[in-house]
Amino acid sequence: MSDLLIVGGGFAGVWSAAAAARVRGDADLRVTLIAPHDDMVLRPRLHRLDPEWARVPLKRILEPIGVTQVKEEVTGIDVADSTVTAGGRTIRYDRLVLAAGSRLVSAALPGARHMFDIDTTDGVARLNAHLGDRTGFTAVVIGSGFTGLEIATELAARGRVILLERAGVVAPELGPGPRPVIEAALADLGIDVRLGVDVRSVTEQGLVLADGASVPADAVVWTAGMRAHPLTEQIPADRDGLGRLHADRHLRVSDQVFAAGDVAAALADATNQVVQSCQFATPMGKAAGHNAAADLLGLPLVEFTPDPYVTCLDLGAAGAVFTTGWDRTVALTGDQAKDLKQTILEVIHPPVDDAAEILRQSAQQSNEVAG
Ligand SMILES: Cc1cc2nc3c(=O)[nH]c(=O)nc-3n(C[C@H](O)[C@H](O)[C@H](O)COP(=O)(O)OP(=O)(O)OC[C@H]3O[C@@H](n4cnc5c(N)ncnc54)[C@H](O)[C@@H]3O)c2cc1C
């Protein structure tokens, strides 16, 4: 029997497993998914501060399609030996799909332990426990990227929000297209935006800026900087500035190793690299899982062909903004974009307890609704 091992139970890992199970059919191929938790976490739902809404039991996806689930954290990958180490065990593979995702890079600041984040369900639970049912608090959000904007506009419904950005413009990574809509939303919600500022240190009472000014706050939320999982460093292959492994059109990194989702850098079209998003992680997972299984079974490989790039940014009570293309042309705003955001947050939930539907969706690289 051959072994296909998938590391990670997020969008990329789960959809790799489903595609591999579909390609396997009745063949003598064991598909195993290894991840440290019982649940898949739908990270795009985390800014709504409801950790339970973001969890999907992996068992309800994997069991119906005959994928073996191992609950362990992988700590080592030995490509020369074709094994991974997890929980003191050594697990052999014939093909590996690395789908261990990304992590928020913690801030190297004095007092960083006082900060909160919404990168994981544990992070959200800690913030919720701190804020309780309070309203009227002051929260400082550091970073005005996708995550910073979504949590700042969410918290603005309950308290005063100060949004700090090191760059001279808000939302630097989103470009000029959606910026006027974002600026108008931040103004509508009364968010105090401070540009061109650096943080010197954080305390339980707030933070101190690089110029020495104190900013009192009940909570400081750090959102700046995502990197690919450090397991990528154990694969001898080229990586990009985010630590992502360079993968080809089949999402292959080396003879036996494929990569998908936030750990992988691949072309989304003729010129643009994927960005770390569930919009790309899902079709990458489907292609990588398909190809890892097909490669073992001597079947043709498929190319990674995602839908055109779009974004949908939640702006809390000010609606949302939906953009198309790599220049992020605004296509929808306000309530229409908010409705689309809600639809996206719902459709990213994979089918559960329904093998036929899971396998059917694993054959489609199109997200149907992307975000
Ligand atoms: C707050 C927030 C909001 C977001 N909003 C959006 C959005 O609106 N739209 C969008 O497209 N994207 C959004 N993203 C990004 C999106 O969530 C990620 O790009 C996506 O989750 C990547 O999927 P993945 O499967 O590659 O990784 P992940 O979802 O990070 O999953 C990684 C998996 O690997 C497992 N794992 C980690 N370490 C190990 C280990 N050592 N051994 C075994 N398993 C391991 C994890 O437990 C997890 O199961 C958001 C992210 C955050 C944090």
Tab-separated table of C-alpha atoms and ligand atoms in Angstrom:
chain	number	residue	atom	x	y	z
A	1	MET	CA	0.000	0.000	0.000
A	2	SER	CA	1.231	3.532	-0.813
A	3	ASP	CA	0.956	6.385	1.653
A	4	LEU	CA	-0.078	9.934	0.892
A	5	LEU	CA	0.411	12.163	3.919
A	6	ILE	CA	-1.113	15.613	4.259
A	7	VAL	CA	0.249	17.946	6.947
A	8	GLY	CA	-2.355	20.510	8.036
A	9	GLY	CA	-6.116	20.563	8.475
A	10	GLY	CA	-7.023	24.009	7.142
A	11	PHE	CA	-8.496	24.909	3.743
A	12	ALA	CA	-5.527	23.525	1.825
A	13	GLY	CA	-5.136	20.326	3.853
A	14	VAL	CA	-8.806	19.396	3.986
A	15	TRP	CA	-9.346	19.961	0.275
A	16	SER	CA	-6.113	18.078	-0.543
A	17	ALA	CA	-7.476	15.140	1.418
A	18	ALA	CA	-10.834	15.273	-0.373
A	19	ALA	CA	-9.277	15.496	-3.837
A	20	ALA	CA	-6.839	12.673	-3.056
A	21	ALA	CA	-9.684	10.486	-1.761
A	22	ARG	CA	-11.640	11.135	-4.969
A	23	VAL	CA	-8.697	10.322	-7.252
A	24	ARG	CA	-7.870	7.207	-5.213
A	25	GLY	CA	-11.225	5.544	-5.830
A	26	ASP	CA	-10.727	1.865	-4.941
A	27	ALA	CA	-6.954	1.913	-5.425
A	28	ASP	CA	-4.603	0.646	-2.706
A	29	LEU	CA	-3.618	4.088	-1.427
A	30	ARG	CA	-3.884	5.293	2.169
A	31	VAL	CA	-4.608	9.022	2.587
A	32	THR	CA	-3.739	10.400	6.035
A	33	LEU	CA	-4.196	13.951	7.330
A	34	ILE	CA	-2.191	15.023	10.336
A	35	ALA	CA	-3.019	18.174	12.312
A	36	PRO	CA	-2.720	19.106	15.986
A	37	HIS	CA	-6.403	19.949	16.581
A	38	ASP	CA	-9.784	18.249	16.229
A	39	ASP	CA	-11.169	21.126	14.182
A	40	MET	CA	-10.587	22.881	10.920
A	41	VAL	CA	-10.581	26.615	11.689
A	42	LEU	CA	-12.230	28.981	9.219
A	43	ARG	CA	-9.867	31.860	9.933
A	44	PRO	CA	-11.769	34.407	7.778
A	45	ARG	CA	-14.599	34.162	10.343
A	46	LEU	CA	-12.392	35.026	13.323
A	47	HIS	CA	-12.817	38.816	13.156
A	48	ARG	CA	-16.473	38.316	14.135
A	49	LEU	CA	-15.074	37.209	17.534
A	50	ASP	CA	-17.107	33.985	17.721
A	51	PRO	CA	-14.545	31.151	17.874
A	52	GLU	CA	-17.188	28.401	17.810
A	53	TRP	CA	-18.578	29.733	14.518
A	54	ALA	CA	-15.086	29.304	13.037
A	55	ARG	CA	-14.669	25.612	13.952
A	56	VAL	CA	-15.555	22.602	11.804
A	57	PRO	CA	-14.850	19.122	13.252
A	58	LEU	CA	-12.303	17.471	10.937
A	59	LYS	CA	-13.814	14.079	11.685
A	60	ARG	CA	-17.086	15.057	9.981
A	61	ILE	CA	-15.201	15.804	6.751
A	62	LEU	CA	-12.524	13.095	6.786
A	63	GLU	CA	-14.353	10.059	8.131
A	64	PRO	CA	-17.054	9.954	5.417
A	65	ILE	CA	-14.414	10.014	2.667
A	66	GLY	CA	-12.155	7.393	4.245
A	67	VAL	CA	-9.238	9.661	5.140
A	68	THR	CA	-7.286	8.668	8.258
A	69	GLN	CA	-6.951	11.479	10.796
A	70	VAL	CA	-3.917	11.701	13.077
A	71	LYS	CA	-4.088	14.307	15.835
A	72	GLU	CA	-0.472	15.335	16.306
A	73	GLU	CA	1.787	18.276	15.607
A	74	VAL	CA	4.463	17.569	13.011
A	75	THR	CA	7.819	18.692	14.368
A	76	GLY	CA	10.166	17.350	11.725
A	77	ILE	CA	10.249	16.495	8.020
A	78	ASP	CA	13.068	14.351	6.643
A	79	VAL	CA	12.832	14.561	2.878
A	80	ALA	CA	15.827	12.241	2.313
A	81	ASP	CA	14.165	9.547	4.441
A	82	SER	CA	10.553	10.315	3.270
A	83	THR	CA	9.312	10.568	6.867
A	84	VAL	CA	7.815	13.088	9.241
A	85	THR	CA	8.130	13.156	13.024
A	86	ALA	CA	5.019	13.804	15.076
A	87	GLY	CA	4.354	13.187	18.772
A	88	GLY	CA	7.399	10.931	19.081
A	89	ARG	CA	6.336	8.808	16.085
A	90	THR	CA	8.014	8.537	12.709
A	91	ILE	CA	5.530	8.378	9.858
A	92	ARG	CA	6.594	7.304	6.373
A	93	TYR	CA	5.156	8.771	3.187
A	94	ASP	CA	5.334	8.106	-0.529
A	95	ARG	CA	3.978	11.565	-1.309
A	96	LEU	CA	3.682	14.505	1.077
A	97	VAL	CA	1.377	17.520	0.773
A	98	LEU	CA	2.596	20.284	3.073
A	99	ALA	CA	-0.383	22.478	4.033
A	100	ALA	CA	0.608	23.756	7.477
A	101	GLY	CA	-0.599	27.307	6.784
A	102	SER	CA	0.705	30.576	8.142
A	103	ARG	CA	1.128	32.345	11.440
A	104	LEU	CA	1.003	35.880	12.631
A	105	VAL	CA	4.567	36.970	13.336
A	106	SER	CA	4.649	38.167	16.924
A	107	ALA	CA	5.929	41.641	17.571
A	108	ALA	CA	9.463	41.982	18.931
A	109	LEU	CA	8.403	44.738	21.312
A	110	PRO	CA	8.881	45.173	25.058
A	111	GLY	CA	5.588	44.165	26.667
A	112	ALA	CA	4.401	42.262	23.579
A	113	ARG	CA	2.793	39.676	25.896
A	114	HIS	CA	0.120	42.247	26.799
A	115	MET	CA	-1.119	42.314	23.211
A	116	PHE	CA	-4.009	40.327	21.757
A	117	ASP	CA	-4.474	38.815	18.322
A	118	ILE	CA	-7.245	37.185	16.291
A	119	ASP	CA	-5.007	34.736	14.411
A	120	THR	CA	-6.400	31.632	16.128
A	121	THR	CA	-9.499	30.579	18.072
A	122	ASP	CA	-7.367	30.720	21.244
A	123	GLY	CA	-6.367	34.297	20.404
A	124	VAL	CA	-9.996	35.314	19.927
A	125	ALA	CA	-11.050	33.540	23.142
A	126	ARG	CA	-8.363	35.434	25.075
A	127	LEU	CA	-9.524	38.780	23.670
A	128	ASN	CA	-13.166	37.922	24.413
A	129	ALA	CA	-12.316	36.923	27.987
A	130	HIS	CA	-10.496	40.233	28.453
A	131	LEU	CA	-13.222	42.455	27.004
A	132	GLY	CA	-16.152	40.445	28.378
A	133	ASP	CA	-19.477	42.143	27.616
A	134	ARG	CA	-17.926	45.556	28.025
A	135	THR	CA	-18.748	48.446	25.735
A	136	GLY	CA	-17.193	51.881	25.752
A	137	PHE	CA	-13.632	50.505	25.976
A	138	THR	CA	-10.673	51.882	24.049
A	139	ALA	CA	-8.927	49.408	21.763
A	140	VAL	CA	-5.785	50.056	19.752
A	141	VAL	CA	-5.392	47.984	16.582
A	142	ILE	CA	-1.866	47.843	15.145
A	143	GLY	CA	-1.721	47.395	11.372
A	144	SER	CA	-4.249	48.404	8.716
A	145	GLY	CA	-4.045	45.355	6.443
A	146	PHE	CA	-7.027	43.050	5.847
A	147	THR	CA	-7.085	41.682	9.399
A	148	GLY	CA	-6.430	45.032	11.089
A	149	LEU	CA	-9.243	46.727	9.169
A	150	GLU	CA	-11.720	43.914	9.817
A	151	ILE	CA	-11.118	43.779	13.574
A	152	ALA	CA	-10.953	47.594	13.917
A	153	THR	CA	-14.313	48.062	12.168
A	154	GLU	CA	-15.839	45.160	14.151
A	155	LEU	CA	-14.705	46.558	17.517
A	156	ALA	CA	-15.922	50.059	16.589
A	157	ALA	CA	-19.504	48.883	17.229
A	158	ARG	CA	-18.630	48.440	20.915
A	159	GLY	CA	-15.953	50.930	21.797
A	160	ARG	CA	-13.513	53.601	20.725
A	161	VAL	CA	-10.915	52.312	18.255
A	162	ILE	CA	-7.517	53.772	17.429
A	163	LEU	CA	-5.936	52.284	14.285
A	164	LEU	CA	-2.146	52.604	14.036
A	165	GLU	CA	-0.329	52.213	10.727
A	166	ARG	CA	3.410	52.515	10.173
A	167	ALA	CA	3.008	53.510	6.498
A	168	GLY	CA	1.900	56.977	5.452
A	169	VAL	CA	-1.381	55.650	4.035
A	170	VAL	CA	-4.126	53.444	5.357
A	171	ALA	CA	-4.354	49.887	3.978
A	172	PRO	CA	-0.996	50.042	2.163
A	173	GLU	CA	-1.179	46.417	0.958
A	174	LEU	CA	-4.601	46.914	-0.635
A	175	GLY	CA	-3.414	49.680	-2.965
A	176	PRO	CA	-5.176	52.884	-4.008
A	177	GLY	CA	-8.315	51.264	-5.552
A	178	PRO	CA	-10.392	50.585	-2.440
A	179	ARG	CA	-8.662	53.187	-0.234
A	180	PRO	CA	-11.290	55.982	-0.562
A	181	VAL	CA	-14.047	53.520	0.425
A	182	ILE	CA	-11.992	52.292	3.388
A	183	GLU	CA	-11.136	55.825	4.520
A	184	ALA	CA	-14.808	56.847	4.336
A	185	ALA	CA	-15.833	53.770	6.360
A	186	LEU	CA	-13.217	54.454	9.052
A	187	ALA	CA	-14.411	58.077	9.279
A	188	ASP	CA	-18.094	56.996	9.449
A	189	LEU	CA	-17.332	54.626	12.304
A	190	GLY	CA	-15.358	57.294	14.188
A	191	ILE	CA	-12.121	55.295	14.109
A	192	ASP	CA	-9.102	57.402	15.044
A	193	VAL	CA	-6.538	56.594	12.316
A	194	ARG	CA	-2.904	57.485	13.027
A	195	LEU	CA	-0.497	57.058	10.110
A	196	GLY	CA	3.300	56.975	10.005
A	197	VAL	CA	3.566	55.804	13.616
A	198	ASP	CA	5.776	53.179	15.209
A	199	VAL	CA	5.215	51.492	18.547
A	200	ARG	CA	8.015	51.509	21.127
A	201	SER	CA	6.472	49.358	23.860
A	202	VAL	CA	3.240	47.924	25.192
A	203	THR	CA	1.938	47.857	28.752
A	204	GLU	CA	-1.197	46.579	30.458
A	205	GLN	CA	-2.496	50.161	30.271
A	206	GLY	CA	-1.860	50.761	26.562
A	207	LEU	CA	1.244	51.558	24.579
A	208	VAL	CA	4.019	54.058	24.027
A	209	LEU	CA	4.759	55.320	20.524
A	210	ALA	CA	8.279	55.740	19.128
A	211	ASP	CA	8.035	59.522	19.722
A	212	GLY	CA	7.382	58.883	23.428
A	213	ALA	CA	3.636	59.654	23.358
A	214	SER	CA	1.472	57.403	25.527
A	215	VAL	CA	-1.727	55.922	24.141
A	216	PRO	CA	-3.895	54.580	26.980
A	217	ALA	CA	-6.006	51.580	25.950
A	218	ASP	CA	-7.977	48.708	27.455
A	219	ALA	CA	-6.728	46.320	24.751
A	220	VAL	CA	-4.007	46.394	22.105
A	221	VAL	CA	-4.577	44.079	19.120
A	222	TRP	CA	-1.579	43.161	16.953
A	223	THR	CA	-2.338	42.245	13.326
A	224	ALA	CA	0.814	43.030	11.378
A	225	GLY	CA	2.742	40.333	9.467
A	226	MET	CA	1.952	36.766	8.381
A	227	ARG	CA	4.589	34.159	7.534
A	228	ALA	CA	4.446	30.642	6.175
A	229	HIS	CA	4.749	27.904	8.796
A	230	PRO	CA	8.386	27.253	9.808
A	231	LEU	CA	8.071	23.593	8.675
A	232	THR	CA	8.760	24.986	5.178
A	233	GLU	CA	12.365	25.505	6.312
A	234	GLN	CA	12.765	21.727	6.581
A	235	ILE	CA	12.152	21.205	2.864
A	236	PRO	CA	15.344	21.779	0.829
A	237	ALA	CA	13.823	24.081	-1.832
A	238	ASP	CA	13.592	27.782	-2.722
A	239	ARG	CA	11.382	29.986	-0.564
A	240	ASP	CA	10.071	33.516	-1.032
A	241	GLY	CA	10.165	36.487	1.343
A	242	LEU	CA	7.135	35.166	3.255
A	243	GLY	CA	8.858	31.804	3.778
A	244	ARG	CA	6.637	30.106	1.160
A	245	LEU	CA	7.967	27.197	-0.898
A	246	HIS	CA	8.110	27.779	-4.638
A	247	ALA	CA	5.722	25.311	-6.249
A	248	ASP	CA	5.197	24.658	-9.971
A	249	ARG	CA	1.931	24.614	-11.942
A	250	HIS	CA	1.172	21.193	-10.437
A	251	LEU	CA	2.051	22.513	-6.960
A	252	ARG	CA	5.021	20.190	-6.833
A	253	VAL	CA	8.046	21.316	-4.847
A	254	SER	CA	10.219	18.233	-5.336
A	255	ASP	CA	9.780	14.615	-6.506
A	256	GLN	CA	7.741	13.521	-3.494
A	257	VAL	CA	6.629	16.838	-2.008
A	258	PHE	CA	3.691	19.062	-2.971
A	259	ALA	CA	2.699	22.288	-1.171
A	260	ALA	CA	-0.613	24.137	-0.957
A	261	GLY	CA	-2.159	27.139	0.743
A	262	ASP	CA	-0.248	29.698	2.786
A	263	VAL	CA	2.983	27.631	2.736
A	264	ALA	CA	3.190	27.737	-1.073
A	265	ALA	CA	4.105	30.378	-3.649
A	266	ALA	CA	2.711	29.529	-7.079
A	267	LEU	CA	1.558	31.488	-10.093
A	268	ALA	CA	-2.151	32.356	-9.945
A	269	ASP	CA	-2.101	33.401	-13.604
A	270	ALA	CA	0.540	34.293	-16.192
A	271	THR	CA	2.219	36.942	-14.021
A	272	ASN	CA	0.860	37.097	-10.465
A	273	GLN	CA	1.754	34.953	-7.465
A	274	VAL	CA	-1.044	33.765	-5.190
A	275	VAL	CA	-1.621	35.755	-2.008
A	276	GLN	CA	-2.111	34.024	1.325
A	277	SER	CA	-5.896	33.631	1.375
A	278	CYS	CA	-8.531	30.919	1.593
A	279	GLN	CA	-9.542	31.989	-1.891
A	280	PHE	CA	-6.295	30.444	-3.173
A	281	ALA	CA	-5.675	27.871	-0.421
A	282	THR	CA	-8.847	25.971	-1.369
A	283	PRO	CA	-8.122	25.410	-5.087
A	284	MET	CA	-4.434	24.862	-4.296
A	285	GLY	CA	-5.403	22.112	-1.894
A	286	LYS	CA	-7.639	20.492	-4.501
A	287	ALA	CA	-4.894	20.556	-7.144
A	288	ALA	CA	-2.108	19.394	-4.804
A	289	GLY	CA	-4.157	16.516	-3.362
A	290	HIS	CA	-5.277	15.451	-6.815
A	291	ASN	CA	-1.730	15.517	-8.130
A	292	ALA	CA	-0.088	13.766	-5.195
A	293	ALA	CA	-2.568	10.875	-5.556
A	294	ALA	CA	-2.466	10.862	-9.371
A	295	ASP	CA	1.332	10.802	-9.309
A	296	LEU	CA	1.322	7.672	-7.152
A	297	LEU	CA	-1.317	5.991	-9.319
A	298	GLY	CA	0.280	6.872	-12.677
A	299	LEU	CA	-2.624	9.148	-13.672
A	300	PRO	CA	-2.376	12.536	-15.433
A	301	LEU	CA	-1.728	15.596	-13.226
A	302	VAL	CA	-3.907	18.733	-13.311
A	303	GLU	CA	-2.685	22.323	-13.459
A	304	PHE	CA	-3.518	24.792	-10.710
A	305	THR	CA	-6.031	27.154	-12.350
A	306	PRO	CA	-7.722	29.384	-9.748
A	307	ASP	CA	-10.539	31.847	-10.355
A	308	PRO	CA	-9.511	35.452	-11.090
A	309	TYR	CA	-8.338	37.345	-7.998
A	310	VAL	CA	-10.956	39.214	-5.943
A	311	THR	CA	-11.106	40.538	-2.384
A	312	CYS	CA	-13.998	41.192	-0.029
A	313	LEU	CA	-13.141	43.252	3.029
A	314	ASP	CA	-15.600	43.495	5.929
A	315	LEU	CA	-16.013	47.047	7.227
A	316	GLY	CA	-18.291	46.324	10.180
A	317	ALA	CA	-21.380	48.564	10.394
A	318	ALA	CA	-20.057	50.503	7.378
A	319	GLY	CA	-20.653	47.504	5.076
A	320	ALA	CA	-17.839	45.966	3.046
A	321	VAL	CA	-15.848	46.539	-0.132
A	322	PHE	CA	-15.509	43.971	-2.912
A	323	THR	CA	-12.740	44.388	-5.490
A	324	THR	CA	-11.774	42.578	-8.662
A	325	GLY	CA	-8.398	42.120	-10.329
A	326	TRP	CA	-4.856	42.636	-9.092
A	327	ASP	CA	-5.309	46.427	-9.117
A	328	ARG	CA	-8.304	45.870	-6.801
A	329	THR	CA	-10.913	47.792	-8.751
A	330	VAL	CA	-13.924	48.472	-6.532
A	331	ALA	CA	-16.934	46.498	-7.807
A	332	LEU	CA	-19.320	46.616	-4.826
A	333	THR	CA	-19.573	48.645	-1.615
A	334	GLY	CA	-21.957	49.111	1.321
A	335	ASP	CA	-24.798	46.644	1.886
A	336	GLN	CA	-24.309	44.811	-1.430
A	337	ALA	CA	-20.693	44.038	-0.605
A	338	LYS	CA	-21.691	43.157	2.974
A	339	ASP	CA	-24.222	40.611	1.678
A	340	LEU	CA	-21.533	39.099	-0.533
A	341	LYS	CA	-19.122	38.953	2.429
A	342	GLN	CA	-21.737	37.103	4.456
A	343	THR	CA	-22.266	34.635	1.598
A	344	ILE	CA	-18.507	34.066	1.349
A	345	LEU	CA	-18.218	33.471	5.095
A	346	GLU	CA	-20.957	30.863	4.788
A	347	VAL	CA	-19.757	29.039	1.647
A	348	ILE	CA	-16.195	28.608	2.911
A	349	HIS	CA	-17.644	26.043	5.360
A	350	PRO	CA	-16.950	22.677	3.702
A	351	PRO	CA	-19.758	20.116	3.473
A	352	VAL	CA	-19.876	17.719	6.436
A	353	ASP	CA	-21.248	14.162	6.844
A	354	ASP	CA	-21.792	13.953	3.091
A	355	ALA	CA	-19.120	12.013	1.194
A	356	ALA	CA	-20.671	12.526	-2.242
A	357	GLU	CA	-20.848	16.307	-1.841
A	358	ILE	CA	-17.324	16.587	-0.370
A	359	LEU	CA	-15.893	14.537	-3.244
A	360	ARG	CA	-17.970	16.435	-5.827
A	361	GLN	CA	-16.680	19.811	-4.607
A	362	SER	CA	-13.109	18.503	-4.490
A	363	ALA	CA	-13.186	18.195	-8.294
A	364	GLN	CA	-13.911	21.919	-8.780
A	365	GLN	CA	-11.038	24.342	-8.540
A	366	SER	CA	-13.511	27.222	-8.934
A	367	ASN	CA	-14.599	28.661	-5.583
A	368	GLU	CA	-18.076	29.447	-6.984
A	369	VAL	CA	-18.087	32.479	-4.647
A	370	ALA	CA	-14.583	33.706	-3.867
A	371	GLY	CA	-13.392	36.110	-1.228
B	1	LIG	C1	-8.343	36.991	10.981
B	1	LIG	C2	-8.137	36.450	9.593
B	1	LIG	C3	-9.019	36.830	8.588
B	1	LIG	C4	-8.856	36.331	7.288
B	1	LIG	N1	-9.731	36.729	6.303
B	1	LIG	C5	-9.622	36.210	5.068
B	1	LIG	C6	-10.570	36.535	4.052
B	1	LIG	O1	-11.491	37.319	4.270
B	1	LIG	N2	-10.433	35.967	2.811
B	1	LIG	C7	-9.405	35.100	2.542
B	1	LIG	O2	-9.332	34.599	1.414
B	1	LIG	N3	-8.475	34.788	3.479
B	1	LIG	C8	-8.556	35.318	4.726
B	1	LIG	N4	-7.641	34.992	5.680
B	1	LIG	C9	-6.494	34.159	5.318
B	1	LIG	C10	-6.892	32.697	5.290
B	1	LIG	O3	-7.547	32.350	6.484
B	1	LIG	C11	-5.642	31.848	5.088
B	1	LIG	O4	-4.993	32.263	3.922
B	1	LIG	C12	-6.045	30.388	4.993
B	1	LIG	O5	-6.563	29.953	6.237
B	1	LIG	C13	-4.883	29.522	4.542
B	1	LIG	O6	-5.285	28.190	4.528
B	1	LIG	P1	-4.221	27.043	4.826
B	1	LIG	O7	-4.959	25.765	4.785
B	1	LIG	O8	-3.041	27.238	3.963
B	1	LIG	O9	-3.711	27.343	6.313
B	1	LIG	P2	-4.470	27.395	7.688
B	1	LIG	O10	-5.894	27.740	7.526
B	1	LIG	O11	-3.597	28.272	8.530
B	1	LIG	O12	-4.411	25.910	8.229
B	1	LIG	C14	-3.180	25.327	8.602
B	1	LIG	C15	-3.425	23.980	9.223
B	1	LIG	O13	-2.178	23.384	9.544
B	1	LIG	C16	-2.201	22.909	10.865
B	1	LIG	N5	-0.848	22.888	11.398
B	1	LIG	C17	-0.119	23.941	11.815
B	1	LIG	N6	1.064	23.519	12.259
B	1	LIG	C18	1.081	22.188	12.108
B	1	LIG	C19	2.036	21.185	12.423
B	1	LIG	N7	3.223	21.485	12.947
B	1	LIG	N8	1.724	19.883	12.169
B	1	LIG	C20	0.525	19.563	11.617
B	1	LIG	N9	-0.402	20.482	11.307
B	1	LIG	C21	-0.122	21.775	11.549
B	1	LIG	C22	-3.127	23.873	11.573
B	1	LIG	O14	-3.607	23.347	12.790
B	1	LIG	C23	-4.210	24.034	10.525
B	1	LIG	O15	-5.078	22.939	10.587
B	1	LIG	C24	-7.779	35.458	6.993
B	1	LIG	C25	-6.894	35.082	8.022
B	1	LIG	C26	-7.070	35.565	9.308
B	1	LIG	C27	-6.112	35.134	10.382
